[in-house]
Structures are given as C-alpha cells and as structure tokens.
PDB file of C-alpha atoms in Angstrom:
ATOM      1  CA  UNK A1408      15.456  13.727  -9.680  1.00 51.00           C
ATOM      2  CA  UNK A1409      12.407  11.681  -9.685  1.00 54.00           C
ATOM      3  CA  UNK A1410      11.815   9.781 -12.939  1.00 87.00           C
ATOM      4  CA  UNK A1411       9.329   7.670 -14.581  1.00 94.00           C
ATOM      5  CA  UNK A1412      10.420   6.131 -17.886  1.00 95.00           C
ATOM      6  CA  UNK A1413       7.791   5.202 -20.350  1.00 96.00           C
ATOM      7  CA  UNK A1414       8.157   3.118 -23.499  1.00 96.00           C
ATOM      8  CA  UNK A1415       7.656   2.768 -26.352  1.00 97.00           C
ATOM      9  CA  UNK A1416       7.029   6.306 -27.576  1.00 95.00           C
ATOM     10  CA  UNK A1417       4.466   5.127 -30.153  1.00 97.00           C
ATOM     11  CA  UNK A1418       2.462   1.790 -30.781  1.00 98.00           C
ATOM     12  CA  UNK A1419       0.470   0.726 -33.626  1.00 98.00           C
ATOM     13  CA  UNK A1420      -1.965  -2.192 -32.906  1.00 98.00           C
ATOM     14  CA  UNK A1421      -4.420  -3.869 -35.191  1.00 98.00           C
ATOM     15  CA  UNK A1422      -8.014  -3.868 -33.986  1.00 98.00           C
ATOM     16  CA  UNK A1423      -8.728  -6.846 -31.566  1.00 98.00           C
ATOM     17  CA  UNK A1424      -4.997  -7.071 -30.513  1.00 98.00           C
ATOM     18  CA  UNK A1425      -3.322  -6.391 -27.143  1.00 98.00           C
ATOM     19  CA  UNK A1426      -1.503  -3.192 -26.594  1.00 98.00           C
ATOM     20  CA  UNK A1427       1.270  -2.938 -24.039  1.00 98.00           C
ATOM     21  CA  UNK A1428       2.684   0.079 -22.659  1.00 98.00           C
ATOM     22  CA  UNK A1429       5.612   0.008 -20.044  1.00 98.00           C
ATOM     23  CA  UNK A1430       7.013   2.053 -17.442  1.00 98.00           C
ATOM     24  CA  UNK A1431       9.876   1.957 -15.034  1.00 97.00           C
ATOM     25  CA  UNK A1432      10.496   4.106 -11.813  1.00 96.00           C
ATOM     26  CA  UNK A1433      13.482   4.826  -9.620  1.00 92.00           C
ATOM     27  CA  UNK A1434      12.073   6.265  -6.498  1.00 87.00           C
ATOM     28  CA  UNK A1435      11.156   3.542  -3.965  1.00 87.00           C
ATOM     29  CA  UNK A1436       8.901   6.053  -2.009  1.00 87.00           C
ATOM     30  CA  UNK A1437       6.467   5.830  -5.077  1.00 90.00           C
ATOM     31  CA  UNK A1438       3.151   4.470  -3.626  1.00 89.00           C
ATOM     32  CA  UNK A1439       0.498   5.446  -6.283  1.00 91.00           C
ATOM     33  CA  UNK A1440       0.504   4.200  -9.989  1.00 95.00           C
ATOM     34  CA  UNK A1441      -1.985   5.694 -12.414  1.00 95.00           C
ATOM     35  CA  UNK A1442      -2.345   5.669 -16.134  1.00 97.00           C
ATOM     36  CA  UNK A1443      -4.105   8.582 -17.853  1.00 96.00           C
ATOM     37  CA  UNK A1444      -5.519   8.584 -21.302  1.00 97.00           C
ATOM     38  CA  UNK A1445      -5.414  11.860 -23.467  1.00 96.00           C
ATOM     39  CA  UNK A1446      -7.457  12.476 -26.590  1.00 95.00           C
ATOM     40  CA  UNK A1447      -6.262  15.297 -29.040  1.00 92.00           C
ATOM     41  CA  UNK A1448      -7.689  18.756 -27.666  1.00 90.00           C
ATOM     42  CA  UNK A1449      -8.582  17.241 -24.397  1.00 93.00           C
ATOM     43  CA  UNK A1450      -6.888  17.009 -20.815  1.00 95.00           C
ATOM     44  CA  UNK A1451      -5.508  13.774 -19.567  1.00 96.00           C
ATOM     45  CA  UNK A1452      -8.219  11.681 -17.918  1.00 95.00           C
ATOM     46  CA  UNK A1453      -7.616   9.169 -15.259  1.00 94.00           C
ATOM     47  CA  UNK A1454      -8.023   5.653 -16.729  1.00 96.00           C
ATOM     48  CA  UNK A1455      -6.835   3.173 -14.014  1.00 96.00           C
ATOM     49  CA  UNK A1456      -4.558   3.305 -11.009  1.00 94.00           C
ATOM     50  CA  UNK A1457      -2.820   0.880  -8.763  1.00 94.00           C
ATOM     51  CA  UNK A1458      -0.979   0.798  -5.445  1.00 91.00           C
ATOM     52  CA  UNK A1459       1.936  -1.390  -4.579  1.00 89.00           C
ATOM     53  CA  UNK A1460       0.069  -3.881  -2.290  1.00 90.00           C
ATOM     54  CA  UNK A1461      -1.468  -5.698  -5.366  1.00 92.00           C
ATOM     55  CA  UNK A1462       0.257  -6.989  -8.456  1.00 94.00           C
ATOM     56  CA  UNK A1463      -2.555  -6.720 -10.984  1.00 96.00           C
ATOM     57  CA  UNK A1464      -5.708  -4.586 -11.294  1.00 96.00           C
ATOM     58  CA  UNK A1465      -8.400  -4.917 -13.915  1.00 97.00           C
ATOM     59  CA  UNK A1466     -10.979  -2.538 -15.062  1.00 96.00           C
ATOM     60  CA  UNK A1467     -12.806  -3.948 -18.093  1.00 97.00           C
ATOM     61  CA  UNK A1468     -10.350  -4.123 -21.097  1.00 97.00           C
ATOM     62  CA  UNK A1469      -7.777  -2.397 -19.160  1.00 98.00           C
ATOM     63  CA  UNK A1470      -5.165  -4.086 -16.762  1.00 97.00           C
ATOM     64  CA  UNK A1471      -2.203  -2.716 -14.873  1.00 97.00           C
ATOM     65  CA  UNK A1472       0.509  -5.188 -13.942  1.00 96.00           C
ATOM     66  CA  UNK A1473       2.826  -4.222 -11.280  1.00 95.00           C
ATOM     67  CA  UNK A1474       6.277  -5.696 -10.271  1.00 94.00           C
ATOM     68  CA  UNK A1475       7.463  -3.893  -7.230  1.00 93.00           C
ATOM     69  CA  UNK A1476      10.887  -5.638  -7.003  1.00 93.00           C
ATOM     70  CA  UNK A1477      11.655  -4.717 -10.581  1.00 95.00           C
ATOM     71  CA  UNK A1478      10.183  -1.320 -10.189  1.00 95.00           C
ATOM     72  CA  UNK A1479       8.008  -1.567 -13.253  1.00 96.00           C
ATOM     73  CA  UNK A1480       4.448  -1.308 -14.084  1.00 97.00           C
ATOM     74  CA  UNK A1481       2.499  -1.756 -17.365  1.00 98.00           C
ATOM     75  CA  UNK A1482      -0.825  -1.250 -19.046  1.00 98.00           C
ATOM     76  CA  UNK A1483      -2.431  -3.881 -21.080  1.00 98.00           C
ATOM     77  CA  UNK A1484      -5.406  -3.080 -23.271  1.00 98.00           C
ATOM     78  CA  UNK A1485      -7.228  -6.145 -24.427  1.00 98.00           C
ATOM     79  CA  UNK A1486      -9.212  -6.278 -27.610  1.00 98.00           C
ATOM     80  CA  UNK A1487      -7.881  -2.901 -28.540  1.00 98.00           C
ATOM     81  CA  UNK A1488     -10.395  -0.631 -30.488  1.00 98.00           C
ATOM     82  CA  UNK A1489      -9.952   2.367 -32.915  1.00 97.00           C
ATOM     83  CA  UNK A1490     -11.644   4.303 -30.189  1.00 97.00           C
ATOM     84  CA  UNK A1491      -8.607   3.572 -27.794  1.00 98.00           C
ATOM     85  CA  UNK A1492      -6.417   5.424 -30.202  1.00 98.00           C
ATOM     86  CA  UNK A1493      -4.948   8.354 -27.954  1.00 97.00           C
ATOM     87  CA  UNK A1494      -1.821   9.181 -25.802  1.00 96.00           C
ATOM     88  CA  UNK A1495      -1.327   7.203 -22.699  1.00 97.00           C
ATOM     89  CA  UNK A1496       0.755   8.443 -19.762  1.00 96.00           C
ATOM     90  CA  UNK A1497       1.857   6.490 -16.665  1.00 97.00           C
ATOM     91  CA  UNK A1498       2.436   8.375 -13.569  1.00 95.00           C
ATOM     92  CA  UNK A1499       3.744   7.992  -9.927  1.00 93.00           C
ATOM     93  CA  UNK A1500       3.609   9.700  -6.850  1.00 89.00           C
ATOM     94  CA  UNK A1501       4.977   9.240  -3.182  1.00 86.00           C
ATOM     95  CA  UNK A1502       3.008   8.017  -0.109  1.00 78.00           C
ATOM     96  CA  UNK A1503       1.460  10.963   1.702  1.00 73.00           C
ATOM     97  CA  UNK A1504       3.189  11.469   5.205  1.00 68.00           C
ATOM     98  CA  UNK A1505       2.526  15.194   5.946  1.00 69.00           C
ATOM     99  CA  UNK A1506       4.152  18.247   4.707  1.00 64.00           C
ATOM    100  CA  UNK A1507       6.132  18.094   1.472  1.00 64.00           C
ATOM    101  CA  UNK A1508       5.543  17.517  -2.208  1.00 67.00           C
ATOM    102  CA  UNK A1509       3.285  14.741  -3.627  1.00 73.00           C
ATOM    103  CA  UNK A1510       2.706  15.659  -7.113  1.00 81.00           C
ATOM    104  CA  UNK A1511       2.327  13.147  -9.929  1.00 88.00           C
ATOM    105  CA  UNK A1512       5.530  12.703 -12.013  1.00 89.00           C
ATOM    106  CA  UNK A1513       4.551  11.672 -15.502  1.00 92.00           C
ATOM    107  CA  UNK A1514       6.177   9.584 -18.053  1.00 94.00           C
ATOM    108  CA  UNK A1515       6.517  11.075 -21.600  1.00 93.00           C
ATOM    109  CA  UNK A1516       3.587   9.334 -22.953  1.00 95.00           C
ATOM    110  CA  UNK A1517       2.825   6.677 -25.669  1.00 96.00           C
ATOM    111  CA  UNK A1518       0.704   7.429 -28.834  1.00 96.00           C
ATOM    112  CA  UNK A1519      -1.325   4.562 -29.426  1.00 98.00           C
ATOM    113  CA  UNK A1520      -2.929   3.997 -33.011  1.00 98.00           C
ATOM    114  CA  UNK A1521      -5.314   1.122 -33.410  1.00 98.00           C
ATOM    115  CA  UNK A1522      -5.994   0.455 -37.063  1.00 97.00           C
ATOM    116  CA  UNK A1523      -9.019  -1.410 -38.269  1.00 93.00           C
TER     117      UNK A1523
ATOM    118  CA  UNK B 475     -16.337  16.283 -18.201  1.00 85.00           C
ATOM    119  CA  UNK B 476     -13.668  16.473 -15.326  1.00 87.00           C
ATOM    120  CA  UNK B 477     -15.141  19.659 -13.681  1.00 94.00           C
ATOM    121  CA  UNK B 478     -12.078  21.632 -14.058  1.00 97.00           C
ATOM    122  CA  UNK B 479     -12.551  24.609 -16.223  1.00 98.00           C
ATOM    123  CA  UNK B 480      -9.734  26.529 -17.838  1.00 98.00           C
ATOM    124  CA  UNK B 481      -9.881  29.826 -19.880  1.00 98.00           C
ATOM    125  CA  UNK B 482      -8.987  30.812 -22.454  1.00 98.00           C
ATOM    126  CA  UNK B 483      -8.773  27.623 -24.651  1.00 97.00           C
ATOM    127  CA  UNK B 484      -6.335  29.473 -27.008  1.00 97.00           C
ATOM    128  CA  UNK B 485      -3.869  32.383 -26.627  1.00 97.00           C
ATOM    129  CA  UNK B 486      -1.734  33.863 -29.232  1.00 97.00           C
ATOM    130  CA  UNK B 487       0.689  36.489 -28.116  1.00 98.00           C
ATOM    131  CA  UNK B 488       3.900  38.026 -29.066  1.00 98.00           C
ATOM    132  CA  UNK B 489       7.590  37.692 -27.590  1.00 98.00           C
ATOM    133  CA  UNK B 490       7.907  39.988 -24.332  1.00 98.00           C
ATOM    134  CA  UNK B 491       4.216  39.977 -23.614  1.00 98.00           C
ATOM    135  CA  UNK B 492       2.450  39.009 -20.377  1.00 98.00           C
ATOM    136  CA  UNK B 493      -0.481  36.846 -20.222  1.00 98.00           C
ATOM    137  CA  UNK B 494      -2.770  35.243 -17.533  1.00 98.00           C
ATOM    138  CA  UNK B 495      -4.237  31.806 -17.494  1.00 98.00           C
ATOM    139  CA  UNK B 496      -7.292  31.056 -15.499  1.00 98.00           C
ATOM    140  CA  UNK B 497      -8.494  27.700 -13.603  1.00 98.00           C
ATOM    141  CA  UNK B 498     -11.534  26.800 -11.836  1.00 98.00           C
ATOM    142  CA  UNK B 499     -11.024  23.546  -9.848  1.00 97.00           C
ATOM    143  CA  UNK B 500     -13.706  20.903  -9.481  1.00 96.00           C
ATOM    144  CA  UNK B 501     -16.245  21.701  -6.823  1.00 95.00           C
ATOM    145  CA  UNK B 502     -14.963  20.742  -3.351  1.00 92.00           C
ATOM    146  CA  UNK B 503     -11.181  20.315  -4.519  1.00 95.00           C
ATOM    147  CA  UNK B 504      -8.833  22.343  -2.604  1.00 94.00           C
ATOM    148  CA  UNK B 505      -5.700  21.491  -4.461  1.00 94.00           C
ATOM    149  CA  UNK B 506      -4.645  22.924  -7.703  1.00 96.00           C
ATOM    150  CA  UNK B 507      -1.720  22.047  -9.943  1.00 95.00           C
ATOM    151  CA  UNK B 508      -0.217  23.697 -13.099  1.00 97.00           C
ATOM    152  CA  UNK B 509       1.303  21.488 -15.696  1.00 96.00           C
ATOM    153  CA  UNK B 510       3.157  22.362 -19.084  1.00 96.00           C
ATOM    154  CA  UNK B 511       2.799  20.006 -21.841  1.00 94.00           C
ATOM    155  CA  UNK B 512       5.215  20.211 -24.828  1.00 89.00           C
ATOM    156  CA  UNK B 513       5.845  17.867 -27.545  1.00 77.00           C
ATOM    157  CA  UNK B 514       9.229  16.729 -26.373  1.00 70.00           C
ATOM    158  CA  UNK B 515       8.973  17.087 -22.615  1.00 71.00           C
ATOM    159  CA  UNK B 516       5.615  15.678 -21.873  1.00 84.00           C
ATOM    160  CA  UNK B 517       3.778  16.954 -18.678  1.00 91.00           C
ATOM    161  CA  UNK B 518       5.938  19.042 -16.612  1.00 92.00           C
ATOM    162  CA  UNK B 519       4.828  19.865 -13.051  1.00 92.00           C
ATOM    163  CA  UNK B 520       5.235  23.635 -12.469  1.00 95.00           C
ATOM    164  CA  UNK B 521       3.373  24.506  -9.287  1.00 95.00           C
ATOM    165  CA  UNK B 522       0.809  23.501  -6.775  1.00 94.00           C
ATOM    166  CA  UNK B 523      -1.350  25.344  -4.256  1.00 94.00           C
ATOM    167  CA  UNK B 524      -3.540  24.046  -1.476  1.00 93.00           C
ATOM    168  CA  UNK B 525      -6.398  25.994  -0.001  1.00 94.00           C
ATOM    169  CA  UNK B 526      -4.608  29.331  -1.003  1.00 95.00           C
ATOM    170  CA  UNK B 527      -1.131  28.626   0.029  1.00 94.00           C
ATOM    171  CA  UNK B 528       1.763  27.406  -2.282  1.00 94.00           C
ATOM    172  CA  UNK B 529       2.414  23.710  -1.622  1.00 91.00           C
ATOM    173  CA  UNK B 530       5.171  22.595  -4.074  1.00 90.00           C
ATOM    174  CA  UNK B 531       7.311  24.014  -6.784  1.00 92.00           C
ATOM    175  CA  UNK B 532       8.594  22.028  -9.819  1.00 91.00           C
ATOM    176  CA  UNK B 533      10.261  23.246 -12.936  1.00 84.00           C
ATOM    177  CA  UNK B 534       8.707  26.721 -12.935  1.00 94.00           C
ATOM    178  CA  UNK B 535      10.646  29.545 -14.406  1.00 95.00           C
ATOM    179  CA  UNK B 536      11.122  32.837 -12.360  1.00 96.00           C
ATOM    180  CA  UNK B 537       9.364  34.710 -15.169  1.00 97.00           C
ATOM    181  CA  UNK B 538       6.058  32.606 -14.340  1.00 97.00           C
ATOM    182  CA  UNK B 539       3.942  33.061 -11.127  1.00 97.00           C
ATOM    183  CA  UNK B 540       0.689  31.738  -9.857  1.00 97.00           C
ATOM    184  CA  UNK B 541      -1.729  32.310  -7.002  1.00 97.00           C
ATOM    185  CA  UNK B 542      -4.823  30.703  -5.713  1.00 98.00           C
ATOM    186  CA  UNK B 543      -7.874  32.945  -4.532  1.00 97.00           C
ATOM    187  CA  UNK B 544     -10.064  32.732  -1.603  1.00 96.00           C
ATOM    188  CA  UNK B 545     -12.796  31.153  -3.878  1.00 96.00           C
ATOM    189  CA  UNK B 546     -10.103  28.528  -4.821  1.00 97.00           C
ATOM    190  CA  UNK B 547      -9.735  29.431  -8.559  1.00 97.00           C
ATOM    191  CA  UNK B 548      -6.202  29.866  -9.659  1.00 98.00           C
ATOM    192  CA  UNK B 549      -4.281  31.930 -12.158  1.00 98.00           C
ATOM    193  CA  UNK B 550      -0.843  31.352 -13.751  1.00 98.00           C
ATOM    194  CA  UNK B 551       0.978  34.469 -14.763  1.00 98.00           C
ATOM    195  CA  UNK B 552       3.440  34.084 -17.640  1.00 98.00           C
ATOM    196  CA  UNK B 553       5.571  37.181 -18.341  1.00 97.00           C
ATOM    197  CA  UNK B 554       8.490  38.164 -20.659  1.00 97.00           C
ATOM    198  CA  UNK B 555       7.254  35.632 -22.937  1.00 98.00           C
ATOM    199  CA  UNK B 556       9.669  33.597 -25.218  1.00 97.00           C
ATOM    200  CA  UNK B 557       8.926  31.368 -28.306  1.00 96.00           C
ATOM    201  CA  UNK B 558       9.829  28.356 -26.216  1.00 94.00           C
ATOM    202  CA  UNK B 559       6.959  29.265 -23.930  1.00 96.00           C
ATOM    203  CA  UNK B 560       4.622  28.016 -26.511  1.00 96.00           C
ATOM    204  CA  UNK B 561       2.955  24.997 -25.053  1.00 96.00           C
ATOM    205  CA  UNK B 562      -0.131  23.460 -23.616  1.00 97.00           C
ATOM    206  CA  UNK B 563      -0.893  24.645 -20.029  1.00 98.00           C
ATOM    207  CA  UNK B 564      -3.018  22.182 -17.936  1.00 97.00           C
ATOM    208  CA  UNK B 565      -4.550  22.844 -14.503  1.00 97.00           C
ATOM    209  CA  UNK B 566      -5.565  19.933 -12.366  1.00 96.00           C
ATOM    210  CA  UNK B 567      -7.223  19.745  -9.097  1.00 95.00           C
ATOM    211  CA  UNK B 568      -7.603  17.229  -6.349  1.00 92.00           C
ATOM    212  CA  UNK B 569      -9.635  17.201  -3.072  1.00 89.00           C
ATOM    213  CA  UNK B 570      -6.542  16.758  -0.890  1.00 84.00           C
ATOM    214  CA  UNK B 571      -2.884  17.876  -0.766  1.00 79.00           C
ATOM    215  CA  UNK B 572      -1.498  14.552  -1.997  1.00 77.00           C
ATOM    216  CA  UNK B 573      -3.020  14.832  -5.515  1.00 70.00           C
ATOM    217  CA  UNK B 574      -4.850  11.610  -5.831  1.00 76.00           C
ATOM    218  CA  UNK B 575      -7.068  11.251  -7.831  1.00 85.00           C
ATOM    219  CA  UNK B 576      -5.948  14.141 -10.120  1.00 90.00           C
ATOM    220  CA  UNK B 577      -8.624  15.544 -12.558  1.00 94.00           C
ATOM    221  CA  UNK B 578      -7.321  17.717 -15.578  1.00 96.00           C
ATOM    222  CA  UNK B 579      -9.018  20.546 -17.549  1.00 97.00           C
ATOM    223  CA  UNK B 580      -8.788  20.776 -21.240  1.00 96.00           C
ATOM    224  CA  UNK B 581      -5.988  23.300 -21.193  1.00 97.00           C
ATOM    225  CA  UNK B 582      -4.947  26.433 -22.482  1.00 98.00           C
ATOM    226  CA  UNK B 583      -2.847  26.459 -25.877  1.00 97.00           C
ATOM    227  CA  UNK B 584      -0.343  29.260 -25.716  1.00 97.00           C
ATOM    228  CA  UNK B 585       1.334  30.264 -28.907  1.00 97.00           C
ATOM    229  CA  UNK B 586       4.083  32.903 -28.596  1.00 97.00           C
ATOM    230  CA  UNK B 587       4.972  34.607 -32.053  1.00 97.00           C
TER     231      UNK B 587
END
C-alpha cells in the first residue's frame, strides 16, 4: 500500500525559529509532493508543492527540500510566527498517465505550535 | 476561501442511522474527492468522482456510498452508522482527474452517539 510517513507528530518552536517537518515515501511513481496547512475548524489548504525535477522550492518563509534518492522531502518554515501554529500535512501522488487512481496520499500530520 | 462548499457543518446522529453529506466543488472543477479525517488516522481517501463517474475508490466501507450529479455536486451517504464513524469528512475538488491542485472544503463534523 502506498504510504507517506511524516515526522514529528508534534513540534514546538519559539517565535523566530526554524520549523522542520520531514516526510518519507516508498512509491517511486510519486511525482507530485504538496504540503497542506490546516487550522482548527478549517479544511487543509495548499501551502507549497514540488515536483522531483528540482531539489528545492521556496515561497516566502516556506521551503520544500526534496531528496529523490533518499525518497524524502521536508518543509522548512523560516522565522516561524505564532500565526503559523497549525497542523501540516505532506502528501504525494503519482504521475498522471491515463486511466487509474491518482489521488493524494497524505502523511498523518504534524501539529506545530509556535510560542512567543 | 477555497470555493468548495460543504453542508452541513455539523451533524449529530444516533447509531444505526443514515446521513447524507453534500459538497459543491469549485466552479469549473470536474473532479470531487471525499476524505475522512480522524485523530489517529489522518486524512484517509474514500472515493473520487470525475465528471459524474466513479474514478477511484479508497478505504470506503460498504455502508458508505457516494455519487456526483450532472451539476457536479456530490453527496456522500453514510448508513448503519457506528460510533467509530464519528469523524470529519472533507470534500475536495480539482479541475482534472489527477487531483492537482486539490482544494478542500471546511468539512462536515459527524458525531455518532
């Protein structure tokens, strides 16, 4: 079964610090790796995504690092703020090649708390 | 606002009952996905519809069923409810069948008592 393993389960970071969340996958057919941010009472919202042809993607304070050979990718949040406190999910889906199943497989989530 | 609308926001019902959850996808999106979120299992994929037809099935119980209507809205039907069915149920939509990018609604919280 396709799996995406996410760690840590929870993370406490001081304001201004760097938050790092890691994910590992098994299926080499995975081709798209997004990160979602979820606030209490809301649905997950797409934060940033990467494809395996690049090793890093940066959007503002959020960076995805991707290691294809290790089958790992991570989310770095620079200068973490209390407003970043949320649950973060990594996910993966295979490359589209016609009929079949291409839904996102999610990690179990990381609850981030940024303390002032 | 993702543009995906789910109703109702909360649902409280008793064991053995049947409920229907409704989802309207973002304008122009043809693909609808249903996910179940529980504390210990994270986001579990249930089922996908694309332009009215079932596209993929995940960990969906036989007591659960779904459909997508010609106007592209979707309904998830849960029957013979058990306590363990209590969870958040999310609908998500995407323009194409491959699910990227995927936009989620704010979910329906189901409580079975």
